[in-house]
XYZ file of C-alpha atoms in Angstrom:
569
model
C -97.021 -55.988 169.760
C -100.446 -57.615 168.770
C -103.386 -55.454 167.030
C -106.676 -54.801 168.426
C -108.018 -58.311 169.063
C -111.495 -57.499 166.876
C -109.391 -55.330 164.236
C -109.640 -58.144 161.524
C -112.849 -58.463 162.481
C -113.991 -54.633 161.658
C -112.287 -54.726 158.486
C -114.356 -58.097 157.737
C -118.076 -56.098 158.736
C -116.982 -53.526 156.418
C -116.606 -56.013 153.729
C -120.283 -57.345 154.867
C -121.775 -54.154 154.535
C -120.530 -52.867 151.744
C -121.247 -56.297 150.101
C -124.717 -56.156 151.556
C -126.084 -52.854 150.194
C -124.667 -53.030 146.570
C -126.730 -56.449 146.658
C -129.555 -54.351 147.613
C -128.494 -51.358 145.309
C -128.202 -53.950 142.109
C -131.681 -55.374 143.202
C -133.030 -51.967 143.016
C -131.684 -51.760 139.489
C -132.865 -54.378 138.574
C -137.069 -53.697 139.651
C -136.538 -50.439 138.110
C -135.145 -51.765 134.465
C -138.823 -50.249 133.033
C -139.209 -47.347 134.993
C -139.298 -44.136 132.814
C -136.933 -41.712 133.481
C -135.000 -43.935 136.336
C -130.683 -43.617 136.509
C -128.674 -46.210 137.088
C -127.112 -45.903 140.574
C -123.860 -46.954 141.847
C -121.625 -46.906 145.631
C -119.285 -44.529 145.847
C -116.654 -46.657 147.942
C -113.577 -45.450 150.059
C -110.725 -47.531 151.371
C -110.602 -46.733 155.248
C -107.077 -45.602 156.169
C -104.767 -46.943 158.462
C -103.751 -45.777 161.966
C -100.950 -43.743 161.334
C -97.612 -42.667 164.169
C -99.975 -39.798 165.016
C -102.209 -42.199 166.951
C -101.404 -42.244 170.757
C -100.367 -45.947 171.016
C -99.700 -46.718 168.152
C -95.380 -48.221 168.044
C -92.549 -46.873 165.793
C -92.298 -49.811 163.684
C -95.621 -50.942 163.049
C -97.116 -52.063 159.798
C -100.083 -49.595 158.248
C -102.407 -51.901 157.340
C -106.294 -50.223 156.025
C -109.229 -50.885 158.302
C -111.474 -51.630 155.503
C -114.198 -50.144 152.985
C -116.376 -47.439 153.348
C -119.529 -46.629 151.494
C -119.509 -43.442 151.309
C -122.371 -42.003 148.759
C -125.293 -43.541 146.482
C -124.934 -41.853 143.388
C -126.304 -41.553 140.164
C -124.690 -42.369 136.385
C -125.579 -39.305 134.344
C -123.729 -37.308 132.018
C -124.330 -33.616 131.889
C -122.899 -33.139 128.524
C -125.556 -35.816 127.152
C -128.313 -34.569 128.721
C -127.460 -31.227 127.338
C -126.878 -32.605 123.652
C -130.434 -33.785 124.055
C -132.342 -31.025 125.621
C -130.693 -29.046 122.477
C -131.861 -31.423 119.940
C -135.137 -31.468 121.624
C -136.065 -28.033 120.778
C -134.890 -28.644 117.480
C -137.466 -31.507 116.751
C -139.953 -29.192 119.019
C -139.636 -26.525 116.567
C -139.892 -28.695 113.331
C -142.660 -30.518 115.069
C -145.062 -27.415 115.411
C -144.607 -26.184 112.237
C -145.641 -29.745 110.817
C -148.227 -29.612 112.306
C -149.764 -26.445 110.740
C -147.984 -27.091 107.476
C -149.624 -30.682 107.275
C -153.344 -29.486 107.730
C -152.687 -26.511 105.064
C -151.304 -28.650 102.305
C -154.787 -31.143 102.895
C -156.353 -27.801 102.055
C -154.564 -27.422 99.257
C -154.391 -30.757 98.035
C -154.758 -32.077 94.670
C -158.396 -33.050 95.237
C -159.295 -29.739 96.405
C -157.365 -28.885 93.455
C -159.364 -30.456 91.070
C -162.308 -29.290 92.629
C -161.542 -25.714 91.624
C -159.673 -26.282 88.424
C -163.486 -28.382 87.367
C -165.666 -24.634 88.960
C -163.520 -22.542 86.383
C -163.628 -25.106 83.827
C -167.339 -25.295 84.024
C -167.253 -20.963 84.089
C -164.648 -21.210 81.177
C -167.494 -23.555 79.280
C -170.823 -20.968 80.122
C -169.276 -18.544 78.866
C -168.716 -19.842 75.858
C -172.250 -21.266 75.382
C -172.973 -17.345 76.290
C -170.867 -16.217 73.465
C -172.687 -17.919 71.194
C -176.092 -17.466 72.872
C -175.778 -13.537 73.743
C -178.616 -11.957 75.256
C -180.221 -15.345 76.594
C -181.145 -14.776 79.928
C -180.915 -17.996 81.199
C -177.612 -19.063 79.955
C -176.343 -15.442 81.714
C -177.753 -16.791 85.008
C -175.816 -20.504 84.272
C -173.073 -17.936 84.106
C -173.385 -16.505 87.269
C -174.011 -19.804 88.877
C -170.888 -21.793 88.028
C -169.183 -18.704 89.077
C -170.615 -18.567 92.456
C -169.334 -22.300 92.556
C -166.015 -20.961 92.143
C -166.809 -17.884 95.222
C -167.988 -20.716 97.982
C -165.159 -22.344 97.485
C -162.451 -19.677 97.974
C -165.207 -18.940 101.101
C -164.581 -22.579 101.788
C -160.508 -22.118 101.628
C -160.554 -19.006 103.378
C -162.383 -20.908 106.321
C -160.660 -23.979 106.446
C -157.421 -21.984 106.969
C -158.924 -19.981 109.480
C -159.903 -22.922 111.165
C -156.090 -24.108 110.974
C -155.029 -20.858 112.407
C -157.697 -20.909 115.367
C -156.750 -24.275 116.092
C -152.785 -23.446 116.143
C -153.808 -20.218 118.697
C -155.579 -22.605 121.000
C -152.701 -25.442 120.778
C -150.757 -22.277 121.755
C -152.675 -20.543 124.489
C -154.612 -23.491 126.235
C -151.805 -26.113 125.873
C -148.335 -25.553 125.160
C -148.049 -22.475 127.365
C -150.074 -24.059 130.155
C -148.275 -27.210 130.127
C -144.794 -25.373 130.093
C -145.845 -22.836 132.794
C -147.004 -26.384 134.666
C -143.671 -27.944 134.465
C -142.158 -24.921 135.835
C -144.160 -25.315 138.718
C -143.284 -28.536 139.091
C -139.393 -27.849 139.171
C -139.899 -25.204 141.571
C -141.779 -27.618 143.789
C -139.134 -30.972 143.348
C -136.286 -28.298 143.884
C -137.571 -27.350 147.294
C -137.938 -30.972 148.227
C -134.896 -32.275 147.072
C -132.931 -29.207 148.872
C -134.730 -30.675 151.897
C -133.544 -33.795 151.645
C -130.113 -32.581 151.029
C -130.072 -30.715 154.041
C -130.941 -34.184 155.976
C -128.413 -36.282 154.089
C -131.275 -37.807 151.590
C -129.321 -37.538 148.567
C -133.074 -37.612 147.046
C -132.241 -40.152 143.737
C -135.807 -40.551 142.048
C -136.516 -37.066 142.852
C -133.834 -36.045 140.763
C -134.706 -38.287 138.142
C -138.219 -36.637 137.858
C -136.708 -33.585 137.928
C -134.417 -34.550 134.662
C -137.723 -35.818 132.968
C -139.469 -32.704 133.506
C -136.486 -30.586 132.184
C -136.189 -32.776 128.879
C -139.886 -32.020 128.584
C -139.558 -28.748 128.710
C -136.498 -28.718 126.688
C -138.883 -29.554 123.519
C -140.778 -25.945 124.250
C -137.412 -23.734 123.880
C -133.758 -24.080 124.305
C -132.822 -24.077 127.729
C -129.605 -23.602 129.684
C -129.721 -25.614 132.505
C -126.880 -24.636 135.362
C -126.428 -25.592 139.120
C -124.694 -23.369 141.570
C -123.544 -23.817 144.856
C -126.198 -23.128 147.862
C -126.375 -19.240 148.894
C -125.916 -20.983 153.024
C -122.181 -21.174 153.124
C -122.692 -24.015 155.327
C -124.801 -25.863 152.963
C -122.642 -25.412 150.422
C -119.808 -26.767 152.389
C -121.397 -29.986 152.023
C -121.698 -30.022 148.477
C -125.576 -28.525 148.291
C -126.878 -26.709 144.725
C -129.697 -25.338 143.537
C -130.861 -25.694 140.286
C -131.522 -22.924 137.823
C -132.949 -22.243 134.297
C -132.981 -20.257 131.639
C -134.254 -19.992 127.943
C -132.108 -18.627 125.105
C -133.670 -15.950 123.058
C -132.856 -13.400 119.981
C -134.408 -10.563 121.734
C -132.716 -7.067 120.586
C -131.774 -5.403 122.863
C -130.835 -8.295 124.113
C -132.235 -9.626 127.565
C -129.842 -10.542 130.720
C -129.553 -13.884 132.645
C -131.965 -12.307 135.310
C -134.669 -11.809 132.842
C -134.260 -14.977 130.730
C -134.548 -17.099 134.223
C -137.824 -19.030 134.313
C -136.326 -21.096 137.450
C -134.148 -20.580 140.056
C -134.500 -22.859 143.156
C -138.161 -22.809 144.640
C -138.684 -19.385 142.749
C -140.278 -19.702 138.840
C -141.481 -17.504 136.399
C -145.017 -18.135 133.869
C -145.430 -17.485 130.449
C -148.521 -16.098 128.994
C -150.046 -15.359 125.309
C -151.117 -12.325 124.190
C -152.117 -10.767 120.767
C -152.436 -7.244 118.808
C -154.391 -5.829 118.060
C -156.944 -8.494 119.567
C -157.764 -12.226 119.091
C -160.666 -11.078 116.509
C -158.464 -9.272 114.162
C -156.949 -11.602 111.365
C -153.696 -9.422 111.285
C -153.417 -10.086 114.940
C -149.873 -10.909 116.067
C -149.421 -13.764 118.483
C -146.668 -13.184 121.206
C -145.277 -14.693 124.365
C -144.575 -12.817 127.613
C -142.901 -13.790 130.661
C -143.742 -12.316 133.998
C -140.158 -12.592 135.658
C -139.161 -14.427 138.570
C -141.326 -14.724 141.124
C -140.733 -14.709 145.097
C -142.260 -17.897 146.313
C -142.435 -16.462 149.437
C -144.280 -12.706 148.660
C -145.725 -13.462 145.613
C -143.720 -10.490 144.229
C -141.503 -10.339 141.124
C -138.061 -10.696 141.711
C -136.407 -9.457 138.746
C -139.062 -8.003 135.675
C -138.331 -7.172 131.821
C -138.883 -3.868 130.943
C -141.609 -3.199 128.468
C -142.446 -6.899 128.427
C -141.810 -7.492 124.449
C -142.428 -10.743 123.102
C -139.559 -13.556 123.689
C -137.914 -14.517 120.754
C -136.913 -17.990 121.316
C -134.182 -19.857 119.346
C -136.043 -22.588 118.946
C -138.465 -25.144 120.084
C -142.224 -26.010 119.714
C -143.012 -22.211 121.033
C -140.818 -20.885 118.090
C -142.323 -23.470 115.935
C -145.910 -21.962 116.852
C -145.431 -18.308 116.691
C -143.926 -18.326 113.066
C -146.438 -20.453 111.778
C -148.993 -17.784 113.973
C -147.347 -14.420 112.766
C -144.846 -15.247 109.007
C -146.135 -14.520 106.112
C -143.223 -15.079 104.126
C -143.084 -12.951 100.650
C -145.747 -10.417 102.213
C -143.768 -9.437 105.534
C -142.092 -6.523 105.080
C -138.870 -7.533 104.262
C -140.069 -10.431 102.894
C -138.556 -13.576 104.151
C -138.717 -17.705 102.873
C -140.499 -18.791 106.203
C -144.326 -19.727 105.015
C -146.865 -19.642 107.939
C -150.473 -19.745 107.957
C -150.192 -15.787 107.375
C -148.561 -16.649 103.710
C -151.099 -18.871 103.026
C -154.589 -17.010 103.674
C -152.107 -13.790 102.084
C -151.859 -15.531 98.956
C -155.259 -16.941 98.481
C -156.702 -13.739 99.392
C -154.046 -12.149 96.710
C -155.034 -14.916 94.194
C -158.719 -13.825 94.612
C -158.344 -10.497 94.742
C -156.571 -10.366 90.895
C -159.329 -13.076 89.561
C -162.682 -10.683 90.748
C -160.475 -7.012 89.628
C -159.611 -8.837 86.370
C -162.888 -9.836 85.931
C -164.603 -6.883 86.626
C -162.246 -4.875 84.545
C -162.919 -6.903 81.792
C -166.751 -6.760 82.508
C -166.672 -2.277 81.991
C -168.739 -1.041 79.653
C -168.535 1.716 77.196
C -170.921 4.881 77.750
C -173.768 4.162 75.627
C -173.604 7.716 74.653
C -170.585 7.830 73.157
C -171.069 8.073 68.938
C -168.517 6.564 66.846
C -169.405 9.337 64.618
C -169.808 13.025 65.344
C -170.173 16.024 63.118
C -166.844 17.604 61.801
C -166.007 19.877 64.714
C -164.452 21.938 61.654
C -166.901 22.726 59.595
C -167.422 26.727 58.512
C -170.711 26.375 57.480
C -174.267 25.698 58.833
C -174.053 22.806 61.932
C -176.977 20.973 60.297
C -175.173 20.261 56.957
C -171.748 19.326 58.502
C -170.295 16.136 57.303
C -169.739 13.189 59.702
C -165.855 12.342 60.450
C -164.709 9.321 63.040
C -164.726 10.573 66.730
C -161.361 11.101 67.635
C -162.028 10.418 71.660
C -162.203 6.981 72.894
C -165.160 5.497 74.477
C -165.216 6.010 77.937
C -165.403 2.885 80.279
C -167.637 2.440 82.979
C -166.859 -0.206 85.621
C -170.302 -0.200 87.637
C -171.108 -3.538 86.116
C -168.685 -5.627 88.337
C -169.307 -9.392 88.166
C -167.925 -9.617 91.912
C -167.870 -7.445 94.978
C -167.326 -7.710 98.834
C -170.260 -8.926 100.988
C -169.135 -6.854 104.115
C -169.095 -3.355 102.616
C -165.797 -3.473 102.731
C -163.355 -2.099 99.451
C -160.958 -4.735 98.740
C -162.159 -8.360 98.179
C -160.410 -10.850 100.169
C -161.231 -15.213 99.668
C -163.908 -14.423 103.038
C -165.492 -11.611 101.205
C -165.578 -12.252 97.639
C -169.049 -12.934 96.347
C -171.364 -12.440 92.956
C -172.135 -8.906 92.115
C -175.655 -8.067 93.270
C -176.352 -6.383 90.111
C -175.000 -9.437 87.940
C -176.907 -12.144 90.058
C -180.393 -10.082 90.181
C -180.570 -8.953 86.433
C -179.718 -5.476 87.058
C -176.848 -5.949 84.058
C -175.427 -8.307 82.406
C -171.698 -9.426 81.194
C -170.624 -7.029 78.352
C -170.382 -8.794 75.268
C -169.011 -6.162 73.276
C -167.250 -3.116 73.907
C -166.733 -2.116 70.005
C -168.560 0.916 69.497
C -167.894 1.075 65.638
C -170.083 -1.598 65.031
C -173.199 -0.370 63.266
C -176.767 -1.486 64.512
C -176.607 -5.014 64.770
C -173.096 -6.186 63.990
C -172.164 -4.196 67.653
C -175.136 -6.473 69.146
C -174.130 -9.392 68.249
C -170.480 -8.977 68.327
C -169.344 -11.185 71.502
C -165.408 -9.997 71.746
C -165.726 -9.176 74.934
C -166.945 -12.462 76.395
C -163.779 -13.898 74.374
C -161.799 -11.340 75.812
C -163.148 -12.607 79.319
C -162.544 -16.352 78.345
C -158.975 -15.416 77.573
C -157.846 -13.734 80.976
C -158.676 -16.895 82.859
C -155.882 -18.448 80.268
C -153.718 -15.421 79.993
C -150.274 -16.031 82.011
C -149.688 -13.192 84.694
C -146.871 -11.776 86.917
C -148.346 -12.662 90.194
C -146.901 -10.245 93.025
C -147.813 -9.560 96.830
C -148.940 -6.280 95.382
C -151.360 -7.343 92.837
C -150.721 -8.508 89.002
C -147.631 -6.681 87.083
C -147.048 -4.344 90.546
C -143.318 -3.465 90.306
C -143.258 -2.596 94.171
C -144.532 -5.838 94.817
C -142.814 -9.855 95.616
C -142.465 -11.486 93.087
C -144.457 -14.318 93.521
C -145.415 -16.481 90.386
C -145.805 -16.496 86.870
C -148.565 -18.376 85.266
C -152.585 -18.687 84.597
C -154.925 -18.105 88.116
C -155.316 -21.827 87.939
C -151.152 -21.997 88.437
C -151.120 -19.956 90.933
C -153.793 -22.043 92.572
C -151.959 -25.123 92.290
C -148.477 -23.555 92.517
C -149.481 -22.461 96.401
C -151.283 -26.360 96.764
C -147.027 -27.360 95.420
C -145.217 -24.607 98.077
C -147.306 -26.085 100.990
C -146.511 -30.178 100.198
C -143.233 -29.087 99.473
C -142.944 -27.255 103.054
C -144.156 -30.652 104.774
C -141.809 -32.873 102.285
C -138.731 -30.528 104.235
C -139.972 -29.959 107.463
C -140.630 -34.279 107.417
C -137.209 -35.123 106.288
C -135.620 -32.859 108.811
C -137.422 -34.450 111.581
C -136.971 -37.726 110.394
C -133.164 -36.329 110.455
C -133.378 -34.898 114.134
C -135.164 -37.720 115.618
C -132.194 -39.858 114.380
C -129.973 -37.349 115.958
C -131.140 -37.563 119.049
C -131.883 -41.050 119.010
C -128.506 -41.907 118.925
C -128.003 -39.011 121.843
C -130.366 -41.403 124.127
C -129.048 -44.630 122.817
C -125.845 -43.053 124.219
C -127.569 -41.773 127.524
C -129.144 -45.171 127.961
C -125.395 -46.862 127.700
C -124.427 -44.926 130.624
C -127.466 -44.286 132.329
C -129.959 -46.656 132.009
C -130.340 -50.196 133.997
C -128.453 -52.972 132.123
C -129.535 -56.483 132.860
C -126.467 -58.359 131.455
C -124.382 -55.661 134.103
C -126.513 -55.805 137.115
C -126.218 -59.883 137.043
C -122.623 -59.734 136.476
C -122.847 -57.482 139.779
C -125.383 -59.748 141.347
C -123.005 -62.662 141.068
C -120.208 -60.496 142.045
C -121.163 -58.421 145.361
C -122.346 -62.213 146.005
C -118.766 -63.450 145.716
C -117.690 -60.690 147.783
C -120.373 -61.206 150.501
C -119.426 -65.231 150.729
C -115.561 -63.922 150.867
C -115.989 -61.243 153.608
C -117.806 -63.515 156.074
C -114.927 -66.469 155.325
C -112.891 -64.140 156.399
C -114.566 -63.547 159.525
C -115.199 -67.241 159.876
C -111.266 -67.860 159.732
C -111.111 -64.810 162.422
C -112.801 -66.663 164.683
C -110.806 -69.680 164.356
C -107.634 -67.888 164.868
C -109.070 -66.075 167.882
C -110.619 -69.437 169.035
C -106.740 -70.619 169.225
C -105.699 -67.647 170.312
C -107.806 -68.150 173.398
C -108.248 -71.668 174.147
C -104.881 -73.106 173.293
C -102.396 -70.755 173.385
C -100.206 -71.797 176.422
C -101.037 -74.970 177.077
C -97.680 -76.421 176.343
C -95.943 -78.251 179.130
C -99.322 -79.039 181.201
């Protein structure tokens, strides 16, 4: 029995078309080799079966032979397990990103040229009073004094601005950039998942939609680890065909810990935003930085869909948000416990705690003894008449006044911070001067011209200390250094380069990590021109085959027709 006359013929169009649109699908490769974000797509090919004995006519012994090639899907090279390497990596670099960048503009704070800078103010103070020692009671040398140490006051004003500055700047790369931009690629998603579960719905397998849609979740895979999951369409129809939706969620250390429902920032056409908020308020320089999230919302209502009770702050894993709210809200040593993680907080903690010690260790050193206090007093045991009793050594100390400070606040306030800390008012307008001498058993004019005191003075700003978050030699307080205040200075200046040495190496570390991630994505994923010419040449090949096929069809069926059984005319 003969086949269907046009059955080679069918099997030879198949060829044709399938030969036909992966020329067209390598041409598209190849204008989209620079186009960011783009996937390498492929046909997803079929061989058509044979008519089988089920078919009505077909005979008992016939020969199966295939009716050709089907095309039966454009699809997309990707590998899930990739992209989620990278997205993980991502927030890693995210993380170590932020932080750099706050770590970087401290350390130029504390640099070795605003280093010297100080370590030249105390010198000169160190040198005045010195020339005062020797010069006691000269006004003007007193004021020289008090000038060179005001040098020193501006600039711990100066530092205590500058990081200020560093932390304002960090709150508004926080609030009117980061979170915005992350609460705009949510959006985003929400909107390219609608569409693409349109076009899904109308057999538009949607390709470059997709491929935005993978862009925008790397992006936001740099804010905060993400879990990234597709489930099968809640229409039981739909998902018959092979429809998902896409859904995300961020990771967090929250305790107690939060559920799926309230980590979800997208799921389908429905998203959730993020917003910053602070306590006590965004004046307060203990204020605490946090991130919220408002739940899923109903596209449709406007109303939230699942909410987090109480609304604490998310504690992400990682990524630039972490990255931002522990250089925002750590202060290392001086949390409570104390912790290694140095943020901004650290910083203006330990310059304020450096300044603090310096102005109470001057001032102590700057009390005076009561002026009515005798070094000798009559015998307190003599029988006879008061007049004629002998005088003996007073056996009570001096008493110390410490109304003469040399600095003070100049807000009111009662501790001195690197903001507040400026020159005495009494010091700086003549009210009093620095104590030269606090040795009361100095007679007449040995005591005024004795200058211990000032020595004394000259020595604490040489004098090692135990440096603690609690003040000098405070056993309930960190530990935090051992040296001179100039030390300390420069020890901080040391903590802060070292911090950006670290946090540099480990994202010159990540971003090889995840170079090597997308060097492995590209393999797979990206448009190769050395493959897509092999294909052009080969789909070629198999277009010039196919239609030799169906030019030797044609011959046969031109026998077929016009000279079969002709013999014996």
């Amino acid at each position: 029995m003969l086949r269907s006359t046009f059955y080679g013929f069918n099997i030879a169009f198949s060829g044709l078309m399938m030969a036909q649109k992966a020329l067209d699908l390598t041409g598209n490769n190849i204008s989209n080799v620079d186009t960011p974000g783009y996937t390498r797509q492929r046909l997803d090919l079929n061989s058509i079966p044979s008519a089988n004995y089920l078919d009505r006519y077909a005979p008992y012994n016939n020969v199966a032979i295939g009716r050709g090639v089907n095309v039966t899907r454009v699809a997309q090279l990707r590998d899930p397990f990739l992209d989620a390497r990278f997205r993980r990596e991502a927030a890693n670099i995210g993380e170590l990103d932020s932080q750099l960048s706050a770590l970087s503009d401290i350390a130029r704070i504390f640099d070795e040229v605003q280093y010297e800078a100080l370590n030249k103010a105390m010198e000169d103070f160190r040198t005045q009073l010195q020339v005062y020692s020797t010069q006691t009671g000269e006004v003007t040398i007193d004021t020289t004094v008090w000038s060179t140490a005001e040098s020193m006051v501006k600039m711990f004003n100066q530092y205590s601005r500058q990081l200020t500055e560093v932390r304002d700047y960090q709150e508004f790369l926080l609030k009117d950039s980061a979170v915005p931009e992350v609460n705009k690629i949510l959006e985003n998603l929400a909107l390219l998942n609608k569409n693409i579960r349109e076009c899904d719905v109308f057999g538009n397998p949607a390709l470059e939609m997709r491929d935005e849609r993978n862009l925008l979740l790397d992006k936001l895979s740099t804010y905060m680890k993400i879990d990234v999951t597709y489930y099968p369409d809640p229409d039981p129809e739909l998902a018959k065909r092979g429809i998902e939706i896409c859904k995300v969620a961020f990771i967090c250390d929250n305790a107690p810990p939060l559920d799926l429902d309230q980590r979800t920032l997208l799921d389908g056409k429905d998203f959730a935003s993020l917003r910053v908020e602070q306590i006590p308020d965004d004046e307060d320089p203990d204020r605490v930085t946090y991130i919220t999230s408002s739940g899923l919302i109903d596209s449709r209502t406007g109303l939230p869909i699942h909410t987090i009770p109480g609304n604490p702050g998310l504690q992400f894993t990682t990524g630039a948000l972490k990255g931002a709210l522990d250089m925002l809200n750590s202060k290392g040593a001086f949390d409570d416990p104390p912790n290694t993680l140095n943020g901004i907080g650290y910083y203006q903690s330990v310059l304020d705690q450096i300044v603090r010690d310096f102005a109470e260790t001057m001032n102590s050193a700057n009390a005076y003894a009561d002026p009515a206090w005798q070094p000798f007093i009559p015998d307190p045991f003599w029988m006879r008449d008061p007049a004629e009793a002998p005088k003996v050594a007073n056996p009570t100390p001096p008493v110390l006044f410490d109304d003469h400070p040399l600095f003070e606040t100049n807000d009111g306030s009662t501790v001195i911070t690197a903001a507040n800390i400026q020159i005495a008012e009494g010091w700086k307008n003549g009210s009093y001067n620095l104590t030269t001498s606090k040795n009361m058993f100095l007679p007449g004019d040995d005591y005024i011209g004795d200058t211990s005191n000032l020595l004394y003075i000259i020595s604490q700003l040489d004098s090692p200390f135990n440096f603690t978050t609690d003040g000098i030699d405070n056993p309930a307080g960190y530990p935090l250094f051992k040296g001179t205040f100039e030390q300390m200075f420069k020890n901080t200046g040391l903590i802060a380069a070292q911090e950006v040495s670290a946090k540099t190496k480990a994202l010159g570390a990540g971003t090889n990590v995840i170079m090597g991630i997308e060097e492995m994505r590209n393999s797979l994923s990206s448009v190769s021109m050395d493959e897509e010419g092999v294909n052009l040449l080969r789909f070629q090949k198999s277009y010039a085959a196919n239609a030799r096929v169906m030019t030797t069809l044609d011959e046969a069926l031109e026998v077929l027709i016009n000279r079969m059984g002709i013999v014996g005319r």
